[in-house]
Coordinates of C-alpha atoms in Angstrom, one line a residue:
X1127 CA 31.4 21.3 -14.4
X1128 CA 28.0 22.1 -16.4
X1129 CA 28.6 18.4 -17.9
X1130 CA 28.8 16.7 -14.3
X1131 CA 25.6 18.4 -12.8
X1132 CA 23.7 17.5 -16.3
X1133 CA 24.9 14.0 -15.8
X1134 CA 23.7 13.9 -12.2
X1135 CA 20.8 15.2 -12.9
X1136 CA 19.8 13.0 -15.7
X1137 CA 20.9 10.2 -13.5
X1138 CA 18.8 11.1 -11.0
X1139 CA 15.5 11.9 -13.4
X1140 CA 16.0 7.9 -15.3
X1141 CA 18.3 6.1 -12.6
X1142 CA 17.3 3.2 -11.3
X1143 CA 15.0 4.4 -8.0
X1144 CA 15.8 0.9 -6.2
X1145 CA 19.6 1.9 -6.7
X1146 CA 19.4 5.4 -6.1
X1147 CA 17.4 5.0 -2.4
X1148 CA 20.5 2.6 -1.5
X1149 CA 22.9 5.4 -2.6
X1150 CA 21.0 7.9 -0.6
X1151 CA 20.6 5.6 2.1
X1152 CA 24.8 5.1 2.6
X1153 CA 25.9 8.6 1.3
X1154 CA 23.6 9.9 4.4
X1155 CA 25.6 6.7 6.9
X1156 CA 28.6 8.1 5.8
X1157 CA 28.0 12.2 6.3
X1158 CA 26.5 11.4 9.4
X1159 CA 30.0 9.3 10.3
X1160 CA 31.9 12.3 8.8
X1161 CA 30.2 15.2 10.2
X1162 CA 27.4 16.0 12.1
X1163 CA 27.3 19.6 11.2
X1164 CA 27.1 19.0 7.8
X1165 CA 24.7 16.0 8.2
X1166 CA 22.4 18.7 10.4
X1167 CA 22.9 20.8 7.2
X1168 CA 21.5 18.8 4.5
X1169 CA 18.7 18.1 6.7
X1170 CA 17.2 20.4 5.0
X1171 CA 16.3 18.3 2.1
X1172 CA 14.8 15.5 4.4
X1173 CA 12.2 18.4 5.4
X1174 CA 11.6 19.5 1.9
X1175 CA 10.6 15.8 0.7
X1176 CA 8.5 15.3 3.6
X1177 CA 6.6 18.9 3.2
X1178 CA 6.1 17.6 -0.8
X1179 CA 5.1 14.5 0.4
X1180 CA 2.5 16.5 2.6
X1181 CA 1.2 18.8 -0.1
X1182 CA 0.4 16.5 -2.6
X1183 CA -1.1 13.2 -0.9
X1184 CA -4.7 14.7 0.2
X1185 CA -5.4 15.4 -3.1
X1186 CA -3.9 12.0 -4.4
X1187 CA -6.1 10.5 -2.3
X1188 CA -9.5 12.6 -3.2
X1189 CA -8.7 11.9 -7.0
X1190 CA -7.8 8.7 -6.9
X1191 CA -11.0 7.4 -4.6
X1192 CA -13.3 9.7 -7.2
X1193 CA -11.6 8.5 -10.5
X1194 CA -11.6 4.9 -9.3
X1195 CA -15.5 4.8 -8.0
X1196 CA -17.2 7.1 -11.2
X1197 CA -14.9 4.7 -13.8
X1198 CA -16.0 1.2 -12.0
X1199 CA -18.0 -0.5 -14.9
X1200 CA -21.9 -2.2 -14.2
X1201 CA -22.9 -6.0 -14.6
X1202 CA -19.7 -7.8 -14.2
X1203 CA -19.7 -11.4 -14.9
X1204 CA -21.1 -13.1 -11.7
X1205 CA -18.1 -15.9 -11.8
X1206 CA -16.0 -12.6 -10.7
X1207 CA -18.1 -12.3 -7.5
X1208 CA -15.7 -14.7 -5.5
X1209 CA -12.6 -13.6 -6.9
X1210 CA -13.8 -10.3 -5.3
X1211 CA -14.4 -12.1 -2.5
X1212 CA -11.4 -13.7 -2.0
X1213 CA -9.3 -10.1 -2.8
X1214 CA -10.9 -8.5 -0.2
X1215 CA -11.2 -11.6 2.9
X1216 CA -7.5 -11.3 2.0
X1217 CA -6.5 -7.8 2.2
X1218 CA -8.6 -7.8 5.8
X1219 CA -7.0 -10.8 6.9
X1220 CA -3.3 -9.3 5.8
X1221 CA -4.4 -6.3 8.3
X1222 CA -5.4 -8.4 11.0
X1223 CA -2.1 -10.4 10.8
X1224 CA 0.0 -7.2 10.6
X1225 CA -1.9 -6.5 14.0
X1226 CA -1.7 -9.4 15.9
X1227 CA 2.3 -9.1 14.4
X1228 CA 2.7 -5.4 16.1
X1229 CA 1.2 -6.5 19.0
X1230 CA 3.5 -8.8 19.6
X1231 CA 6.2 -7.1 18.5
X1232 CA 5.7 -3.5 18.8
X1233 CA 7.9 -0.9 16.6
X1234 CA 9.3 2.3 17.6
X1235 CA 10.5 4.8 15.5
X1236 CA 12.8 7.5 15.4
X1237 CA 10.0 11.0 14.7
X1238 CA 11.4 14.8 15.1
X1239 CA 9.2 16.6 17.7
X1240 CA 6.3 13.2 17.9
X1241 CA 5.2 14.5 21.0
X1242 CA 3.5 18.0 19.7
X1243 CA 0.1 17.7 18.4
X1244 CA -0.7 14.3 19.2
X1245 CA -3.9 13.7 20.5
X1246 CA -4.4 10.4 22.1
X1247 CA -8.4 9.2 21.7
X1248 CA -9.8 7.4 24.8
X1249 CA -11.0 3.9 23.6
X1250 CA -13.2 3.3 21.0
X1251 CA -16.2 5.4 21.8
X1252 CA -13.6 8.5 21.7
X1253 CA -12.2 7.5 18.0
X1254 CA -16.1 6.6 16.6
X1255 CA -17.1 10.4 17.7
X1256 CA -14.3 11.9 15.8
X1257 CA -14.3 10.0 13.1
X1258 CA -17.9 11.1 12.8
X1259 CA -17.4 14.5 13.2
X1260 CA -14.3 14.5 10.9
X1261 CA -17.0 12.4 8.0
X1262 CA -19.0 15.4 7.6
X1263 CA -16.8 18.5 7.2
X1264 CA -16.5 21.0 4.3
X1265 CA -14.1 19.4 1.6
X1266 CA -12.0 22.4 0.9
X1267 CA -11.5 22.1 4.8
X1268 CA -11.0 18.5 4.5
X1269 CA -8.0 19.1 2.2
X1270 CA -6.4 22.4 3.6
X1271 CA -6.4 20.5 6.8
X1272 CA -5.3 17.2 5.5
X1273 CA -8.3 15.1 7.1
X1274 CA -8.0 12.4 5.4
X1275 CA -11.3 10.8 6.8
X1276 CA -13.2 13.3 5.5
X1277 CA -11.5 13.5 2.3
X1278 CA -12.4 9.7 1.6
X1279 CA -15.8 10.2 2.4
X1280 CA -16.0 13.5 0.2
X1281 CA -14.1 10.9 -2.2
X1282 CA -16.2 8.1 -2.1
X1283 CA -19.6 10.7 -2.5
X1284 CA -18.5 12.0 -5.7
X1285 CA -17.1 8.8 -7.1
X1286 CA -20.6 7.3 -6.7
X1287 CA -22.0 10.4 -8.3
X1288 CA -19.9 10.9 -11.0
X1289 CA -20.8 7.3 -12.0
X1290 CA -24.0 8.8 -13.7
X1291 CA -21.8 11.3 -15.7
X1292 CA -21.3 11.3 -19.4
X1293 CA -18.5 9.0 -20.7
X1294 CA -16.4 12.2 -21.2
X1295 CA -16.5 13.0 -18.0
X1296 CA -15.4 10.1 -16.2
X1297 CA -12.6 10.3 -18.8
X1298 CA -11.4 13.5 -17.6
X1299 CA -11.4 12.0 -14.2
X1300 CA -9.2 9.6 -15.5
X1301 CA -7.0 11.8 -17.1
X1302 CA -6.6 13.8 -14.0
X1303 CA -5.8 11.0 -11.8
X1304 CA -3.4 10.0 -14.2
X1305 CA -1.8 13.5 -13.9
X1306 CA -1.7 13.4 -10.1
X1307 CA -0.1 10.2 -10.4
X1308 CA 2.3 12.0 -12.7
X1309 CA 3.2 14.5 -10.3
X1310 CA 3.3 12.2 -7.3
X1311 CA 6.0 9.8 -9.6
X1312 CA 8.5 13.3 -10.3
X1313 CA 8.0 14.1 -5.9
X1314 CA 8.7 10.5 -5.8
X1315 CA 12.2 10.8 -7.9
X1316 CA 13.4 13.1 -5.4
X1317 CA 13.0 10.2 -2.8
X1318 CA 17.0 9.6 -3.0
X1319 CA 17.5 13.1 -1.9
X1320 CA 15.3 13.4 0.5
X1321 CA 16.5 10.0 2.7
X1322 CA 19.9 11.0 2.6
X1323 CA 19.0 14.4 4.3
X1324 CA 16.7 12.3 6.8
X1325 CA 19.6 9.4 7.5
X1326 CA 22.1 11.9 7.8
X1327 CA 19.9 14.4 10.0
X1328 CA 18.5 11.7 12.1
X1329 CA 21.7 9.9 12.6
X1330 CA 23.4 13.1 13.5
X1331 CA 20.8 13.8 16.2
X1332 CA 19.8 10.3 17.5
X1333 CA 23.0 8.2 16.7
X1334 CA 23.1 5.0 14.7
X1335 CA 21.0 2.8 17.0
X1336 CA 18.0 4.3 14.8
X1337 CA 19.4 1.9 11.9
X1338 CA 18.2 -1.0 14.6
X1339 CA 14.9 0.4 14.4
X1340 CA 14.5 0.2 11.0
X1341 CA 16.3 -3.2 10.3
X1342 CA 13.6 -4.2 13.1
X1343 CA 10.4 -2.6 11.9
X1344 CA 11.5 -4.1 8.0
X1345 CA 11.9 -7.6 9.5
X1346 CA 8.4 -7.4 11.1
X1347 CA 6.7 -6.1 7.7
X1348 CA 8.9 -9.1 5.1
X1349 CA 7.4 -12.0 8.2
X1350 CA 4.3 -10.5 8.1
X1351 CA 3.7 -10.9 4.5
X1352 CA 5.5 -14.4 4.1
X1353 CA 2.9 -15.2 6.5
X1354 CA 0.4 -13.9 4.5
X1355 CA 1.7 -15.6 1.2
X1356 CA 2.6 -19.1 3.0
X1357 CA -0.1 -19.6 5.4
X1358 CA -3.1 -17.7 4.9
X1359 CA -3.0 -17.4 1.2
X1360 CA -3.0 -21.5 0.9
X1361 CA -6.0 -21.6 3.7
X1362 CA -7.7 -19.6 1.6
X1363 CA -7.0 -21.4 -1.8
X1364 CA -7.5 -24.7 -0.1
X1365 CA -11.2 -23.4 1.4
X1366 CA -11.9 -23.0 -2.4
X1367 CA -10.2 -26.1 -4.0
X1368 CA -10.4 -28.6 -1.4
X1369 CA -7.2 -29.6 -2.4
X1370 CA -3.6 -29.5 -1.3
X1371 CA -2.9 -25.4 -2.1
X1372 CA 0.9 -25.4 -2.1
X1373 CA 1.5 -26.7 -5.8
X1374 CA -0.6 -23.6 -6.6
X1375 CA 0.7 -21.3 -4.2
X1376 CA 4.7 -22.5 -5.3
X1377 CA 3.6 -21.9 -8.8
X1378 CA 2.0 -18.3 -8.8
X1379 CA 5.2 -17.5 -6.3
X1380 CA 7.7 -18.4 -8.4
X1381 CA 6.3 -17.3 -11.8
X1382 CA 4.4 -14.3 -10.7
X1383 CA 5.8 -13.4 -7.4
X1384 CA 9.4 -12.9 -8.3
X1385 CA 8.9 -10.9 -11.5
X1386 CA 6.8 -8.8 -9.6
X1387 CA 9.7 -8.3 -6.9
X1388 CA 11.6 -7.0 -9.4
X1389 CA 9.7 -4.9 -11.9
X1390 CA 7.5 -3.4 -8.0
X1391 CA 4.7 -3.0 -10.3
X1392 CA 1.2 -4.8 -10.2
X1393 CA 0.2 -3.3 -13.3
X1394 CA 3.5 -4.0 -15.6
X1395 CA 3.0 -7.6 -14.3
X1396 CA -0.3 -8.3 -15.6
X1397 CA 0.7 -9.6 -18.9
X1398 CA 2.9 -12.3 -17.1
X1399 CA -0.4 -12.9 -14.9
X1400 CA -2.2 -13.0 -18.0
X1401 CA 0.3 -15.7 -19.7
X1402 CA 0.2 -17.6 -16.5
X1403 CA -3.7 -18.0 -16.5
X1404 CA -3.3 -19.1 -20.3
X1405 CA -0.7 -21.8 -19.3
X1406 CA -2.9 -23.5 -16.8
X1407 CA -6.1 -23.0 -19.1
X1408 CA -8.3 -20.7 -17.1
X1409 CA -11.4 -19.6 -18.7
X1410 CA -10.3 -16.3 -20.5
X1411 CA -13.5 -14.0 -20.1
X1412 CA -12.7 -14.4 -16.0
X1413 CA -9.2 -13.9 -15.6
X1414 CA -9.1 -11.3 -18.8
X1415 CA -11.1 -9.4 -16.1
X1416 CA -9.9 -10.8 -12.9
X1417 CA -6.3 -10.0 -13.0
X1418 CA -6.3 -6.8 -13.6
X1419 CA -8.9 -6.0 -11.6
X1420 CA -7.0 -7.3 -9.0
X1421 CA -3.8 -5.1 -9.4
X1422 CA -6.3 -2.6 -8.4
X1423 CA -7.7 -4.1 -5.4
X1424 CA -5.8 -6.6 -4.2
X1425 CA -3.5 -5.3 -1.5
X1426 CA -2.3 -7.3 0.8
X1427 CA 0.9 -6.2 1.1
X1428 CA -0.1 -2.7 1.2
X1429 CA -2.5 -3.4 3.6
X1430 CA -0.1 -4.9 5.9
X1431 CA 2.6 -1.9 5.0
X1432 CA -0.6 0.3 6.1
X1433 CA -1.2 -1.1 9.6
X1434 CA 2.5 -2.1 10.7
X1435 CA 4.2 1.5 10.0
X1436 CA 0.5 3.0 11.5
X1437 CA 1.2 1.0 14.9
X1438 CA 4.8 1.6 14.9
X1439 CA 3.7 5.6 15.0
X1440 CA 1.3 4.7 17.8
X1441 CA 3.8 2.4 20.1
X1442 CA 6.3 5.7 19.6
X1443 CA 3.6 8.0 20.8
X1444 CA 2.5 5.9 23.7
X1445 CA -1.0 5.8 22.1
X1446 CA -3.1 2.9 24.0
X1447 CA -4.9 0.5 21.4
X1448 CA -7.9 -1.4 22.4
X1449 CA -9.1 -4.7 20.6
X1450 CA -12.3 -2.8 18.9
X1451 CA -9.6 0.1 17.8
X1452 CA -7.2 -2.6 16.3
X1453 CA -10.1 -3.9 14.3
X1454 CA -11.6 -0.6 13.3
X1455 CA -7.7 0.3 11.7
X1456 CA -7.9 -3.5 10.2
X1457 CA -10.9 -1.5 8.3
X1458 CA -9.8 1.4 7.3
X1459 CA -6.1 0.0 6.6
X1460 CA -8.2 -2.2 4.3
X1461 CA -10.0 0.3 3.1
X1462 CA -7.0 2.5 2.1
X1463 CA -4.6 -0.8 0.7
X1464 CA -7.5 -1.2 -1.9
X1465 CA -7.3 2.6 -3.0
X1466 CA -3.6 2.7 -3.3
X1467 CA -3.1 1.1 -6.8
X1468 CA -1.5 3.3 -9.7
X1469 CA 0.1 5.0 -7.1
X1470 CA 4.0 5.3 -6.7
X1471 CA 4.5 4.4 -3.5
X1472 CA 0.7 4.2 -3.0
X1473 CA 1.1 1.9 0.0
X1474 CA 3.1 4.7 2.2
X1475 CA 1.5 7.8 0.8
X1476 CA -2.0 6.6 2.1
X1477 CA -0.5 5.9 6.0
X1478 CA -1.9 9.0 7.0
X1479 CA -5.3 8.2 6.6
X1480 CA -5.0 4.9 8.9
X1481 CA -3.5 8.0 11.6
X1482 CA -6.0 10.4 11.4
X1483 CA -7.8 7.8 13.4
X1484 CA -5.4 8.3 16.5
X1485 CA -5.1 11.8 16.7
X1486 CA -1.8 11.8 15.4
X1487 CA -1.2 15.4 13.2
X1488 CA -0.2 15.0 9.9
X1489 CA 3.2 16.5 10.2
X1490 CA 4.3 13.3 12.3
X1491 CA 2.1 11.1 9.9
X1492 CA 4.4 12.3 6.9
X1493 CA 7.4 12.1 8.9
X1494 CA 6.5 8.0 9.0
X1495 CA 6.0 8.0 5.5
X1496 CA 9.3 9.4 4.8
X1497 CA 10.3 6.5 7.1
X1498 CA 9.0 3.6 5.2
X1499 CA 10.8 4.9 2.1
X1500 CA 13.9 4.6 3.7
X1501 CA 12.9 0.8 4.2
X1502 CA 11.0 0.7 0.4
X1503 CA 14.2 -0.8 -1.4
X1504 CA 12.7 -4.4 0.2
X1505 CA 9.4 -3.2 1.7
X1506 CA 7.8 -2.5 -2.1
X1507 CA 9.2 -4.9 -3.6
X1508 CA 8.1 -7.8 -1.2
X1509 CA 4.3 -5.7 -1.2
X1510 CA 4.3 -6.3 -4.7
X1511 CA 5.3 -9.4 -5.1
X1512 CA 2.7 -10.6 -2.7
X1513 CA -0.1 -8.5 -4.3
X1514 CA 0.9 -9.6 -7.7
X1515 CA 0.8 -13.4 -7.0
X1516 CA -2.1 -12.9 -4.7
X1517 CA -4.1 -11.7 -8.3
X1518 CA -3.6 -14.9 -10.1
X1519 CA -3.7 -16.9 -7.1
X1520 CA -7.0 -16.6 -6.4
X1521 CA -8.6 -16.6 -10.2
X1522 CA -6.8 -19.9 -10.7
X1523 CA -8.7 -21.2 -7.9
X1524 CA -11.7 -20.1 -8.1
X1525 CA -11.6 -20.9 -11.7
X1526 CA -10.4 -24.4 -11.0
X1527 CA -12.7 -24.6 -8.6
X1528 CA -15.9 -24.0 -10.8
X1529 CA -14.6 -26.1 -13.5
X1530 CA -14.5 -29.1 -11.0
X1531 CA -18.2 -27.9 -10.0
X1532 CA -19.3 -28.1 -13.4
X1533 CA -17.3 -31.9 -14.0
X1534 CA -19.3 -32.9 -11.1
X1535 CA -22.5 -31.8 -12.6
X1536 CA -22.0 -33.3 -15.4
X1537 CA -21.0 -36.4 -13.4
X1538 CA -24.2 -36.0 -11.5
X1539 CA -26.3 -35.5 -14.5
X1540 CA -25.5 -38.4 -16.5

C-alpha cells in the first residue's frame, strides 16, 4: 500500500502536467456520473487549490513587477526600439481583438456564489475614481486585501527605484522572484487535484451543460489567437517589410510555433528562436537580444487569455461594459500579459488584476482562474505557441527590414 501512494505521489510531483489535468479533468466527469455525494465531497480540494491560488498570486505579482523593472538593463541597442514596438502594438491589438471577440460572442461561466460581493462600477468615470483611489493605498493593505491595482503601482514604484541599487541587490530580487516562481510551480502541480474536485463539484451541482460552457469559452480563446497569428500578425509584418508576410509568418509558425505548443514554454524555446534567426541570417547582436527579450514581453496570447476569461466573469455577473471601459481593460490586460513571463501559468494567475477594475472580489476572480486551468491543456499551449512565434516573427522583420534600408542606401549612394 505504502508503495502505491509513493508511486502516486511521485507521479503526481514529475508527471506530465498536460496529462495529469486531462486525468483530473475525466476522473471528476466520471465521480460526478457516479455520485454526486461523493463528487460534493471532494469538492473540497477544488476550494483548497483556489484558496492557494489566492494566497500566493498578490505577491507573485508585487515580485515579479519589482524584479522585472530594478533588473531592466540601460542603453539598449536603438535597432531594438521597433522590435519593442512591434511586441507591444501587438499585445494591445491581441486585447482589442479578444474584445471585439467577447462582444460578439459573450461567455458565461459556471462561478459558486458570483453574485456576493460584486460591485458593478457605473461607466467609466465610476471605474477611473476607484482605480485612483485603489493606486494610492498602503502596500501591506494592498496585499492583505488582494488589490491588485495598487499592488502594481506599489510594484512598478519600487522596481524603478530599486533600479539605482547595488548589483547585489537587484540580484536578490532576482533570486526571490525566482523563489516565488518556485512556489507558484509546486501550487501549480496540485492543479490535477484541484480540477477534479471543481469538475466533479460543479458538475454535481450545475449538471453537465457546464462542459458547453467551457468547450465554448476555449473555442472563443484558440479563434481569437489564430486571428491574431493569421491576420494581424502578417498586417503587422507586412507594415514593416512591404512585402508579402505569409512566407514569414508560415515559417516562424511552423518552426517556432509548434515546438512551442508542445514544450508551453517561451523561455525553453529561445534556443530554437535563436537557431531560427541564425538560419535566415539576422544580425546576431539584435535578435541575441530581441528574442529573449521578447519571451518576456511579448504576450499576445496571454493578453488575449487576460481579456476573454475577464469578460466571460463580467457577462456572468451582468456587469455593463462601455466602449471607454473595454479599452481601458485592453490596457491593463496589456499591461498584466507583459508581466506574466516566468510565471507558471502566468497568463491566468494575473486575471485578477484585469477584475479588480469591475468590482468583482477576489474570491470570484480566483474561482475564474481555477476555470481557465480546466481549459489550460489547449489554452497554454496555443498562448505559447503564438507568443513564441510572435518573438522571432517580428526581429526577422524588422531585421529584414533594415537590411533592405541599408541595400537601398547603398543603392542611393552610389
Amino acid at each position: 500500500m505504502t508503495t502505491k501512494k509513493n508511486s502516486f505521489f511521485n507521479w503526481l510531483k514529475s508527471g506530465n502536467l498536460i496529462g495529469q489535468i486531462i486525468a483530473g479533468l475525466l476522473a471528476g466527469i466520471l465521480l460526478a456520473m457516479v455520485s454526486k455525494d461523493a463528487a460534493n465531497a471532494v469538492g473540497l480540494l477544488g476550494e483548497l487549490f483556489v484558496h492557494a491560488l489566492k494566497a500566493v498570486a498578490p505577491v507573485l505579482v508585487l515580485v515579479l513587477v519589482v524584479s522585472s523593472i530594478a533588473s531592466h538593463r540601460h542603453g539598449q541597442q536603438s535597432s531594438l526600439r521597433p522590435i519593442i514596438v512591434m511586441y507591444l502594438l501587438s499585445v494591445f491589438c491581441a486585447s482589442v481583438v479578444a474584445v471585439v471577440a467577447s462582444y460578439h460572442f459573450p461567455q458565461f461561466i459556471t462561478l459558486s456564489h458570483a453574485h456576493q460581493g460584486a460591485i458593478p462600477p457605473r461607466g467609466i468615470s465610476a471605474i477611473l475614481h476607484s482605480l485612483l483611489l485603489s493606486m494610492v493605498v498602503n502596500p501591506l493593505d494592498a496585499l492583505l486585501n488582494a488589490n491588485y491595482i495598487g499592488i502594481l503601482v506599489w510594484g512598478i514604484g519600487l522596481g524603478l527605484a530599486f533600479r539605482h541599487s547595488s548589483d547585489t541587490t537587484r540580484l536578490m530580487l532576482t533570486d526571490l522572484s525566482s523563489a516565488i516562481g518556485w512556489l507558484v510551480r509546486k501550487v501549480i502541480r496540485c492543479a490535477p487535484l484541484g480540477i477534479f474536485g471543481l469538475v466533479a463539484s460543479i458538475l454535481a451541482s450545475s449538471g453537465f451543460s457546464a462542459l458547453w460552457n467551457y468547450a465554448s469559452l476555449l473555442s472563443l480563446l484558440l479563434g481569437c489567437m489564430l486571428m491574431m497569428a493569421l491576420v494581424v500578425n502578417p498586417v503587422l509584418v507586412f507594415w514593416k517589410i512591404r512585402r508579402n508576410p505569409y512566407p514569414l509568418v508560415f515559417l516562424c509558425l511552423r518552426e517556432s510555433g509548434v515546438t512551442a505548443f508542445f514544450t508551453r514554454s517561451s523561455a525553453a524555446n529561445i534556443p530554437v528562436n535563436m537557431g531560427i534567426a541564425k538560419r535566415l541570417g539576422l544580425d546576431e547582436d539584435t535578435y541575441s537580444v530581441s528574442i529573449p527579450l521578447g519571451a518576456n514581453i511579448s504576450m499576445a496570447g496571454a493578453s488575449i487569455t487576460i481579456t476573454v476569461l475577464t469578460l466571460a466573469a463580467v457577462h456572468t455577473l451582468n456587469i455593463p461594459v462601455d466602449f471607454p471601459t473595454a479599452i481601458m481593460l485592453s490596457l491593463v490586460a496589456s499591461l498584466c500579459a507583459c508581466g506574466a513571463s516566468g510565471v507558471a501559468g502566468g497568463s491566468l494567475l494575473l486575471i485578477p488584476v484585469a477584475c479588480n477594475m469591475f468590482g468583482i472580489p477576489n474570491d470570484t476572480a480566483m474561482q475564474v482562474v481555477a476555470v481557465g486551468f480546466l481549459i489550460s491543456v489547449l489554452q497554454d499551449s496555443a498562448e505559447t505557441a503564438l507568443n513564441s512565434s510572435t518573438d522571432i516573427l517580428f526581429t526577422a522583420a524588422v531585421c529584414q527590414s533594415e537590411a533592405q534600408k541599408k541595400i537601398l542606401l547603398a543603392e542611393h549612394t552610389r
